[in-house]
mmCIF file of C-alpha atoms and ligand atoms in Angstrom:
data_model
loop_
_atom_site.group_PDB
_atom_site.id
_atom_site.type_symbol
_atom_site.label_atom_id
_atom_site.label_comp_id
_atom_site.label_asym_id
_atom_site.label_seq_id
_atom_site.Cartn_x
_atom_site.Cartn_y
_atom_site.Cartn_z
ATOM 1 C CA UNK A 1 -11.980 -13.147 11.565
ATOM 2 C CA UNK A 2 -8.896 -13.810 13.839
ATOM 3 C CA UNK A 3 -5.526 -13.980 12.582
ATOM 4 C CA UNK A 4 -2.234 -15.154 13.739
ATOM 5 C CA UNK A 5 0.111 -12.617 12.032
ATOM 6 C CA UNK A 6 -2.245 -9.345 12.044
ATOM 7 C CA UNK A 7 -4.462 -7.506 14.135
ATOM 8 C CA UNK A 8 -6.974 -5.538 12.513
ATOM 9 C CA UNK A 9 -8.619 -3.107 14.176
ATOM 10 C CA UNK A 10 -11.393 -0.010 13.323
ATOM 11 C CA UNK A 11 -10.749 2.702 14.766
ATOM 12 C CA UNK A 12 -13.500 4.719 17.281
ATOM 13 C CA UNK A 13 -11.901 8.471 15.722
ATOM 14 C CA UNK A 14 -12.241 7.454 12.328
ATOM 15 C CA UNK A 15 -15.704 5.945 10.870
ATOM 16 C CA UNK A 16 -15.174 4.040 7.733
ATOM 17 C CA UNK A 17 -11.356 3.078 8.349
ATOM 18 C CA UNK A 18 -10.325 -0.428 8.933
ATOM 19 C CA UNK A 19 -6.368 -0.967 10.493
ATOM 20 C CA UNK A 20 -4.716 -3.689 9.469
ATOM 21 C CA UNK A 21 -1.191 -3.937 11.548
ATOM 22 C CA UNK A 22 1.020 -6.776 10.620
ATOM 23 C CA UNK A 23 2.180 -8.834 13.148
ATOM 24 C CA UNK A 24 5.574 -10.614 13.731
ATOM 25 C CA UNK A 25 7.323 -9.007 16.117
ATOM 26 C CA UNK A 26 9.988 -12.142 16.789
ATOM 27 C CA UNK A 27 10.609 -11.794 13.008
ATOM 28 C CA UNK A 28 10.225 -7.989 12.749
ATOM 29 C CA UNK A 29 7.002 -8.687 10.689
ATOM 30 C CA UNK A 30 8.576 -10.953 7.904
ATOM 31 C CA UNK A 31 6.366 -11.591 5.056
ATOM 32 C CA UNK A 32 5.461 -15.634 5.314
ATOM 33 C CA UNK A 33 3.263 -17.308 3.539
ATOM 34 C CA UNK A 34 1.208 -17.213 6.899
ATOM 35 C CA UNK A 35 1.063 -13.759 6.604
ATOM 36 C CA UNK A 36 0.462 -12.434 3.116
ATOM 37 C CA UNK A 37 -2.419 -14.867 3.046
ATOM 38 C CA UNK A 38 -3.921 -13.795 5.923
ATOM 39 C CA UNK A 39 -2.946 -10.344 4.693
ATOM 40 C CA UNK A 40 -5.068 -11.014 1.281
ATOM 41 C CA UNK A 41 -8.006 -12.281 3.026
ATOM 42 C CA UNK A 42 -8.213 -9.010 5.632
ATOM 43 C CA UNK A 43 -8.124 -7.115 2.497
ATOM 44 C CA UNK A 44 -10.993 -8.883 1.313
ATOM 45 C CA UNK A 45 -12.614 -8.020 4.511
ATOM 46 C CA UNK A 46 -12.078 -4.821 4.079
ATOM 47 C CA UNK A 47 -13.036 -4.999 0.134
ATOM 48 C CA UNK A 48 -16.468 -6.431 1.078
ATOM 49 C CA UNK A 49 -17.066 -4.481 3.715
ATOM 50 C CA UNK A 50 -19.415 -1.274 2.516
ATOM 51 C CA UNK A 51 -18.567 0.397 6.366
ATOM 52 C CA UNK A 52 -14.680 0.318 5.239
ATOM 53 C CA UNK A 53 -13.996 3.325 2.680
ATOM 54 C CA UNK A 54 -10.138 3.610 3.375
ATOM 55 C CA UNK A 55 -7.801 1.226 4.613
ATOM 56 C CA UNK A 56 -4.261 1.914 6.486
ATOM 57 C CA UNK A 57 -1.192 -0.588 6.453
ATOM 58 C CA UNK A 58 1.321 -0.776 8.882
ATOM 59 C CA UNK A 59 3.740 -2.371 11.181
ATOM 60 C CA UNK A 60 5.553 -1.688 14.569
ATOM 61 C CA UNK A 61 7.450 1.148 15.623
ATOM 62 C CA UNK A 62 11.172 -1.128 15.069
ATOM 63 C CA UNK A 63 9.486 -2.351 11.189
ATOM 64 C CA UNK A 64 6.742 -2.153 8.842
ATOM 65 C CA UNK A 65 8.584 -5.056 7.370
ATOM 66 C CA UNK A 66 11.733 -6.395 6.902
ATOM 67 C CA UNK A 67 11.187 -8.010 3.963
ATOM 68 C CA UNK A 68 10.102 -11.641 2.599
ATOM 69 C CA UNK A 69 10.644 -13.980 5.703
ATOM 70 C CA UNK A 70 14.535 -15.316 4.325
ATOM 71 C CA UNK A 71 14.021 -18.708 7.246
ATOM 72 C CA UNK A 72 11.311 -19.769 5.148
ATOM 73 C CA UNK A 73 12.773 -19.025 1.564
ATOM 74 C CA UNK A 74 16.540 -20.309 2.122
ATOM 75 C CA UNK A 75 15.407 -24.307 1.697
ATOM 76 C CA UNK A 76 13.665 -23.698 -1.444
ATOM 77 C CA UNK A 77 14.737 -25.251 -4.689
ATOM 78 C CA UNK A 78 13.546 -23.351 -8.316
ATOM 79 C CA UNK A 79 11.113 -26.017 -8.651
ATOM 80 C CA UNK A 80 9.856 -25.494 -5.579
ATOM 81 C CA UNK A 81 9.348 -21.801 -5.754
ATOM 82 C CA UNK A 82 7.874 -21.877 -10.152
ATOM 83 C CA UNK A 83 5.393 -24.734 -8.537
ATOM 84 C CA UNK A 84 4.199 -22.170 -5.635
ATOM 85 C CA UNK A 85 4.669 -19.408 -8.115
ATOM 86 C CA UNK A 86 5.790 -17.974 -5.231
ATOM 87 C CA UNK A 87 4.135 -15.182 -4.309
ATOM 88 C CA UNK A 88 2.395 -14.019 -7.321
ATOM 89 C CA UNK A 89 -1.434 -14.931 -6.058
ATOM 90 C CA UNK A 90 -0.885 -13.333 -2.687
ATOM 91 C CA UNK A 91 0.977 -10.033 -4.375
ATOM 92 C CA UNK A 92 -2.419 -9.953 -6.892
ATOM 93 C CA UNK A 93 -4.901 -10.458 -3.758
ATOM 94 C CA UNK A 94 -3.025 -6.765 -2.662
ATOM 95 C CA UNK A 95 -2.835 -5.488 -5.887
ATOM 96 C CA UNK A 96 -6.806 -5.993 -7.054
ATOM 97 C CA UNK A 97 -8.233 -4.544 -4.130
ATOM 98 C CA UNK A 98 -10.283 -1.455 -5.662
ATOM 99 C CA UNK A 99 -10.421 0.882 -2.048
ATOM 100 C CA UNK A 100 -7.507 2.637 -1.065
ATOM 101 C CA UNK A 101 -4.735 1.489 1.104
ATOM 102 C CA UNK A 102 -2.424 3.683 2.727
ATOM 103 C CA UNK A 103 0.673 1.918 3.690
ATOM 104 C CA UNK A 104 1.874 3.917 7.248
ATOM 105 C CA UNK A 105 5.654 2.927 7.586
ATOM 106 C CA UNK A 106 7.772 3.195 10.754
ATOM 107 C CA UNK A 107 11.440 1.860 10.831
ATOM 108 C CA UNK A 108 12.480 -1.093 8.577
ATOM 109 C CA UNK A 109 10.767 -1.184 5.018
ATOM 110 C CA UNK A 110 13.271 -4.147 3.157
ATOM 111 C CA UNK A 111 12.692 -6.195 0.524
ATOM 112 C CA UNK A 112 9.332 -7.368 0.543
ATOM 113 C CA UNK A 113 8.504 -4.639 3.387
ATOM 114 C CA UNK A 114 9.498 -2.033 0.857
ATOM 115 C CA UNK A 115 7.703 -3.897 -1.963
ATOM 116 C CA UNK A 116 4.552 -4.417 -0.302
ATOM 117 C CA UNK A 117 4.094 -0.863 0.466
ATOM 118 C CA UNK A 118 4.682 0.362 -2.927
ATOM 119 C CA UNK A 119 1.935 -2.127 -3.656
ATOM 120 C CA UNK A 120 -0.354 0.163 -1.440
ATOM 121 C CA UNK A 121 -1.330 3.537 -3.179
ATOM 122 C CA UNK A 122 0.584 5.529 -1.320
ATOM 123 C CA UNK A 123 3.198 5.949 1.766
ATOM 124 C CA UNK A 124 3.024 7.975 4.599
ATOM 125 C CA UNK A 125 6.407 7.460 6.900
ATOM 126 C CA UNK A 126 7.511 8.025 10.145
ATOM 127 C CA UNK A 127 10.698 10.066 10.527
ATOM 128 C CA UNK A 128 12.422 6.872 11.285
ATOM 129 C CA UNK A 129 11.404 4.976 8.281
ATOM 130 C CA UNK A 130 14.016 3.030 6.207
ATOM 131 C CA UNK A 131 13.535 1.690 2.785
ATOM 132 C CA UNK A 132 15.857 -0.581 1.507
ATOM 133 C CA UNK A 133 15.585 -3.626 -1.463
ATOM 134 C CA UNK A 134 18.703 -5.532 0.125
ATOM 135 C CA UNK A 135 18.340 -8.270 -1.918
ATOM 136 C CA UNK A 136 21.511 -8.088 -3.642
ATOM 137 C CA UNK A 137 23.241 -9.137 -0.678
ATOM 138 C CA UNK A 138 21.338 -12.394 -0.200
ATOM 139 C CA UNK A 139 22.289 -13.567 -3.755
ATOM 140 C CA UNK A 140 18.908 -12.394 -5.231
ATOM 141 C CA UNK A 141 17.149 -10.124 -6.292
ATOM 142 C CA UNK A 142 13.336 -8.189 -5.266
ATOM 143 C CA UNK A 143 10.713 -10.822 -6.102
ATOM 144 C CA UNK A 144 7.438 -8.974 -5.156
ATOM 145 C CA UNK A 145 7.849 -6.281 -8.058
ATOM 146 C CA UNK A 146 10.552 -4.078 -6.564
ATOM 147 C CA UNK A 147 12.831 -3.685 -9.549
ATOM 148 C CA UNK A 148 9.601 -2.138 -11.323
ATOM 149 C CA UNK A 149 7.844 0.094 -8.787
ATOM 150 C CA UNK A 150 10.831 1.409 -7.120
ATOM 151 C CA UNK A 151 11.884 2.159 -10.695
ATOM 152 C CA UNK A 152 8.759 3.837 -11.768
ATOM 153 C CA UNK A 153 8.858 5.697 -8.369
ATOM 154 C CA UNK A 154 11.966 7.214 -7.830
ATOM 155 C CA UNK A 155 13.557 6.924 -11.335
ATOM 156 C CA UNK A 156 16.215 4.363 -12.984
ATOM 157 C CA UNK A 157 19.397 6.349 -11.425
ATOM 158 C CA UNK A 158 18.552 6.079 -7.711
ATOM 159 C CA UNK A 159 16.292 2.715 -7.939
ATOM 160 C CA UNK A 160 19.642 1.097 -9.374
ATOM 161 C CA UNK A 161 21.951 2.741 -6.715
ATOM 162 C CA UNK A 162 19.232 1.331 -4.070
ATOM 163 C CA UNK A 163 19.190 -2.658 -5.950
ATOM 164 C CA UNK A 164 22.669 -2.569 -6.783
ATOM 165 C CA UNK A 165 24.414 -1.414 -3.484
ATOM 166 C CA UNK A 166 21.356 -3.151 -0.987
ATOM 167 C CA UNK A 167 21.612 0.115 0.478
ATOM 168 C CA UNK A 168 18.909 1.969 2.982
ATOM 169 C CA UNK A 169 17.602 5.204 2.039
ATOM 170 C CA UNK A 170 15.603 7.272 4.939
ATOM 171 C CA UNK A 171 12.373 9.358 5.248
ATOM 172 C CA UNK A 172 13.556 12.386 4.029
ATOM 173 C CA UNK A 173 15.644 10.591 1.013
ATOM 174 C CA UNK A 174 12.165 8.930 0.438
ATOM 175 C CA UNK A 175 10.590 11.647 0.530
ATOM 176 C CA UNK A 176 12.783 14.134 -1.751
ATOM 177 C CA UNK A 177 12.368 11.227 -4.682
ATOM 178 C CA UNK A 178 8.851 10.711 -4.787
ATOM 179 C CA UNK A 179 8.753 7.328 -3.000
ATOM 180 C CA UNK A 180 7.026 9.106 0.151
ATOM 181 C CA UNK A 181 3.946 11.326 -0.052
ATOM 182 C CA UNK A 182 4.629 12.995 3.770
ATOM 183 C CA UNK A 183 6.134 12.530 7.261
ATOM 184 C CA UNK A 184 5.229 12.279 10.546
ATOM 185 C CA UNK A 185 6.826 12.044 13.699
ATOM 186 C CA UNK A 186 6.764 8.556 14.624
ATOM 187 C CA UNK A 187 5.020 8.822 17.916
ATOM 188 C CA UNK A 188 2.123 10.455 15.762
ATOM 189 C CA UNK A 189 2.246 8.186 12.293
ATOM 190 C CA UNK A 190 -0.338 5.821 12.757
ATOM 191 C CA UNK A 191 -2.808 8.687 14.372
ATOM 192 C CA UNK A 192 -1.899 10.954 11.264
ATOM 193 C CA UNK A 193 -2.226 7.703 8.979
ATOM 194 C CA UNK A 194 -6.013 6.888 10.085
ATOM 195 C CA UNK A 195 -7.254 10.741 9.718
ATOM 196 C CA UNK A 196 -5.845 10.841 5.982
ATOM 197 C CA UNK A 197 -7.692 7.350 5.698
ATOM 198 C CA UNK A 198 -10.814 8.883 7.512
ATOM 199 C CA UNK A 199 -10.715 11.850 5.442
ATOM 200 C CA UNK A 200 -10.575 9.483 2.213
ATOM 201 C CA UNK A 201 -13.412 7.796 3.744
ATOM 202 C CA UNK A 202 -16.150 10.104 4.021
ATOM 203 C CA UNK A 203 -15.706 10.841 0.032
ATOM 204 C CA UNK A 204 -17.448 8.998 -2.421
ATOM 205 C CA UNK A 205 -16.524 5.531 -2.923
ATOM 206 C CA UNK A 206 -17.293 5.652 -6.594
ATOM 207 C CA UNK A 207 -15.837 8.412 -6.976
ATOM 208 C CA UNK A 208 -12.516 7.492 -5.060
ATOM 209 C CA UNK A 209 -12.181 4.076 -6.488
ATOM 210 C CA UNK A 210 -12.257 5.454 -10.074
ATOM 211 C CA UNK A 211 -9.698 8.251 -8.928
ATOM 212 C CA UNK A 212 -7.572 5.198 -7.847
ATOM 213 C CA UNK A 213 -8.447 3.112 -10.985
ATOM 214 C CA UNK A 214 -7.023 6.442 -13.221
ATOM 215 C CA UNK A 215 -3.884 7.464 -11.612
ATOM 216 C CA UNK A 216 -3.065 3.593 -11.480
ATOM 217 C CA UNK A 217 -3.678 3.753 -15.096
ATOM 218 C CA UNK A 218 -1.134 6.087 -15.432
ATOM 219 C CA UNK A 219 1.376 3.508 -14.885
ATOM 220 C CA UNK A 220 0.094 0.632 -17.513
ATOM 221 C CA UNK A 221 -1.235 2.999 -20.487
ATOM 222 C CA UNK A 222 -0.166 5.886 -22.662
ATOM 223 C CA UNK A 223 -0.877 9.261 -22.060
ATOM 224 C CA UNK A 224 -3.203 9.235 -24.955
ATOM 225 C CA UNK A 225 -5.186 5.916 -23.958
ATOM 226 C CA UNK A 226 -5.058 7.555 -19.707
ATOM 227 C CA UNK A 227 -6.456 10.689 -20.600
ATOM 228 C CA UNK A 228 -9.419 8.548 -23.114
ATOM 229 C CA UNK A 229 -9.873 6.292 -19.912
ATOM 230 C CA UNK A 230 -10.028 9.468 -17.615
ATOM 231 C CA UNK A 231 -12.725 11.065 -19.524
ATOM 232 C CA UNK A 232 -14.434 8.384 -19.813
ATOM 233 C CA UNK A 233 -14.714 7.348 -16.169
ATOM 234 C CA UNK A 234 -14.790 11.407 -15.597
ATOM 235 C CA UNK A 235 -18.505 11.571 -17.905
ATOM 236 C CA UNK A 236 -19.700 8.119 -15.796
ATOM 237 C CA UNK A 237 -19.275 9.917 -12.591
ATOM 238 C CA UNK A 238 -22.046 12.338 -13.997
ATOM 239 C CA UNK A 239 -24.287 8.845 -13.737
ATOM 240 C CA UNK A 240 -24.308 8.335 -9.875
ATOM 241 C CA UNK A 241 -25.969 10.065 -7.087
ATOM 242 C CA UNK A 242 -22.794 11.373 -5.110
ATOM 243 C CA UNK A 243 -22.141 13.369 -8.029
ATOM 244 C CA UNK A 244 -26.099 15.015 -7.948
ATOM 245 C CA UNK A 245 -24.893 15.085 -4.015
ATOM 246 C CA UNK A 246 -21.548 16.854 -3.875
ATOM 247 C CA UNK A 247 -21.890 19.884 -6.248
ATOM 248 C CA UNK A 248 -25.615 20.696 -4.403
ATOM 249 C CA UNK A 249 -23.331 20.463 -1.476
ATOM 250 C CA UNK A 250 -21.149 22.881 -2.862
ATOM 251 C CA UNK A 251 -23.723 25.210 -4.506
ATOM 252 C CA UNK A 252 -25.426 25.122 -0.761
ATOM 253 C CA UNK A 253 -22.227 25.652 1.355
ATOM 254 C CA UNK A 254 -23.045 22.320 3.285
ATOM 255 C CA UNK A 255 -21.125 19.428 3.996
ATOM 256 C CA UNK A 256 -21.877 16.647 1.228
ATOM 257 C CA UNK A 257 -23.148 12.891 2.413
ATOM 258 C CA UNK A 258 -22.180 10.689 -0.213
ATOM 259 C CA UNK A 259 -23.972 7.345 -0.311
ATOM 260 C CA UNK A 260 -22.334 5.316 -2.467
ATOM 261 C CA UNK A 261 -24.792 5.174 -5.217
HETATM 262 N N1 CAA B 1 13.312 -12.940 7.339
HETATM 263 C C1 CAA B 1 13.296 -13.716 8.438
HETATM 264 N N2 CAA B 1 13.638 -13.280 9.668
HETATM 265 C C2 CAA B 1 14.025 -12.001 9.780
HETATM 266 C C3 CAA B 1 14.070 -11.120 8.691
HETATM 267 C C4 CAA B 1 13.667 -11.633 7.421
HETATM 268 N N3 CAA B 1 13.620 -10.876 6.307
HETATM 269 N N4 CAA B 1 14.495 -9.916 9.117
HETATM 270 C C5 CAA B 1 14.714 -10.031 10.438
HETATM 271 N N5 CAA B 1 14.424 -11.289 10.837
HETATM 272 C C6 CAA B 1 14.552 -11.851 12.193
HETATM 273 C C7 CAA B 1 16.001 -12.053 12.586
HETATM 274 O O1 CAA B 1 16.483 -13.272 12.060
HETATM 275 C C8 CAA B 1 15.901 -12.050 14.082
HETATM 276 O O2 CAA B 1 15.410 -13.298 14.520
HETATM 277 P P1 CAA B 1 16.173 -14.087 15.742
HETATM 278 O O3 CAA B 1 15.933 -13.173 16.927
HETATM 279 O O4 CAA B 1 15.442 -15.369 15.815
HETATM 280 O O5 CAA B 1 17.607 -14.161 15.358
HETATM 281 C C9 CAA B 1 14.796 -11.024 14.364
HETATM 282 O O6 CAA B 1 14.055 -10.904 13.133
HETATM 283 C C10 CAA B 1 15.340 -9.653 14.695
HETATM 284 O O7 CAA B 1 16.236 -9.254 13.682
HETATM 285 P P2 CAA B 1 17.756 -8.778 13.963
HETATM 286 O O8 CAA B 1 18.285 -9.386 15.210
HETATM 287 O O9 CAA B 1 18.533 -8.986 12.712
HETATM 288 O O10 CAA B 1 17.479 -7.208 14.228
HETATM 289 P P3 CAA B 1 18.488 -6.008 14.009
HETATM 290 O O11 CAA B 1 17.854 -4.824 14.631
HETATM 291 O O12 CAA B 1 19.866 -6.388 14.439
HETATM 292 O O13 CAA B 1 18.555 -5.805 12.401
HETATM 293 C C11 CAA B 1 17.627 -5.614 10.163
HETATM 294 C C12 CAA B 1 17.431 -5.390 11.690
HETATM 295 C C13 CAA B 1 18.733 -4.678 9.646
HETATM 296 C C14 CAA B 1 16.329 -5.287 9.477
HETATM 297 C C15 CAA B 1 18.037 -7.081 9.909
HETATM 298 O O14 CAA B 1 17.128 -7.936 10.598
HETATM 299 C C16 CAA B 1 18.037 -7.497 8.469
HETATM 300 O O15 CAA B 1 18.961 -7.154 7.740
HETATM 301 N N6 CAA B 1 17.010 -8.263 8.048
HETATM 302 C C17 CAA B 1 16.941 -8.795 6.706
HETATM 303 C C18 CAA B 1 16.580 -7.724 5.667
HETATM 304 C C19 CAA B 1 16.545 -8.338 4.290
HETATM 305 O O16 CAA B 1 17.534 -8.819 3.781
HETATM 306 N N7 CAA B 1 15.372 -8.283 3.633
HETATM 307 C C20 CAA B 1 15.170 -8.848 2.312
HETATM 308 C C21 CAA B 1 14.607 -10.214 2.420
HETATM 309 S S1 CAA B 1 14.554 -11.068 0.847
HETATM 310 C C22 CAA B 1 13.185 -10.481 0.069
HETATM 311 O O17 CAA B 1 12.451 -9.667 0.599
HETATM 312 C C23 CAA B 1 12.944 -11.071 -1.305
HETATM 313 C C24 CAA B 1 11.751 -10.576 -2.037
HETATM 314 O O18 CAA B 1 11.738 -9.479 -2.549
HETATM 315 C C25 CAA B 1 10.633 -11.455 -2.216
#
């Protein structure tokens, strides 16, 4: 499929990794409607896809994204945007997709940019990444769950210093309060990006999208009800193949190949 606002490519060094790169560079990749629906239908793509065990997110070196596109939302009446709901069936077309997506950020992460990858599972930034939920100084405030994951990621203290002030915090800021998993040089991010995808991708996609169903559980569930969930997905796992598969492996000293059954 050919879209106007992303290129998505699969890369030759990695099997089993599709790249989805959004692209607006006039509007340092501004989330449109254009774009977030193409966005949810790659992702579908890449859902359907049994080739595509991992995917990566990103932008361009200057922005992953600087946030919702503010031409297109500065018109817009309330009735306009509670008829369009806007933004709440593209945001769940990202948030129900079951593989993993690794959002690779270089430069600007604002607003939406920031929101969206906290949507993906987790972050990998360049050393010239900047998060930022600048809303504040438009009048309004994150729309695309910001005020909740940033929260849950980094903590109330710093997540209200970031909303209140509109202020940009940087890799290593990102990093220190959990928002960031590890960074890369920026000439190297999206290289680094696809072999932690391709690495994810020669696992066991049962296996992996249950991991990813259980630590998101972590987030919606007590501990009690998460650890009943995790033991219960943790027994299933004993039903499939790939489990038969990787402790042989293991017990063998060879390399497992999981099938996905
Ligand atoms: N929406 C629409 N266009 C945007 C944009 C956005 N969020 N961010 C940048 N652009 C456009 C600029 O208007 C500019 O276009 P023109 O060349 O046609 O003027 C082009 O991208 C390049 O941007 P700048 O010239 O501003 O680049 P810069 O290097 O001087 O500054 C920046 C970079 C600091 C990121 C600055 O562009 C900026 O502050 N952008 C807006 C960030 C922002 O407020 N994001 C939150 C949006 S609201 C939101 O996201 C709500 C929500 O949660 C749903």
């Amino acid at each position: 499929m050919a879209f106007e606002t992303l290129i998505v490519e699969r890369p030759t060094t990695a099997p089993g990794v599709a790249l989805i790169r959004l692209n607006r560079p006039e509007a340092l990749n501004a989330l449109n409607s254009v774009l977030l629906t193409e966005l949810g239908q790659a992702l579908a793509q890449a859902q359907g896809d049994d080739t595509v065990g991992c995917i990566v997110l990103t932008g361009s070196p200057k922005a992953f994204a600087a946030g919702a596109d503010i031409k297109e939302m500065s018109d817009k009446s309330y009735a306009d945007m509670f008829k369009a709901d806007f933004f709440t069936a593209q945001a769940r077309a990202i948030e129900t997709v079951r593989k993993p997506i690794i959002a690779a950020v270089s430069g600007y992460a604002l607003g939406g940019g920031c929101e969206l990858a906290m949507m993906c599972d987790f972050i990998l930034a360049a050393d010239t990444a900047k998060f930022g939920q600048p809303e504040i100084n438009l009048g309004v405030a994150p729309g695309i769950g910001g005020t909740q994951r940033l929260t849950r990621l980094v903590g109330k203290s710093k997540a209200m210093d970031m909303i209140l002030t509109g202020r940009m915090m940087d890799a290593e800021e990102a990093e220190r309060a959990g928002l960031v998993s590890r960074i890369f040089p920026a000439d190297q991010l999206v290289d680094e990006a696809v072999k932690v995808a391709g690495k994810i991708a020669s696992q066991s996609p049962l296996a992996t999208a249950m991991n990813k169903e259980l630590v998101n559980a972590a987030y919606e569930t007590t501990l009690t009800t998460g650890v009943a969930l995790e033991r219960r997905l943790f027994h299933s796992l004993f039903a499939f193949d790939d489990q038969k598969e990787g402790m042989a492996a293991f017990v063998e000293k060879r390399k497992p190949a999981f099938k996905g059954s």
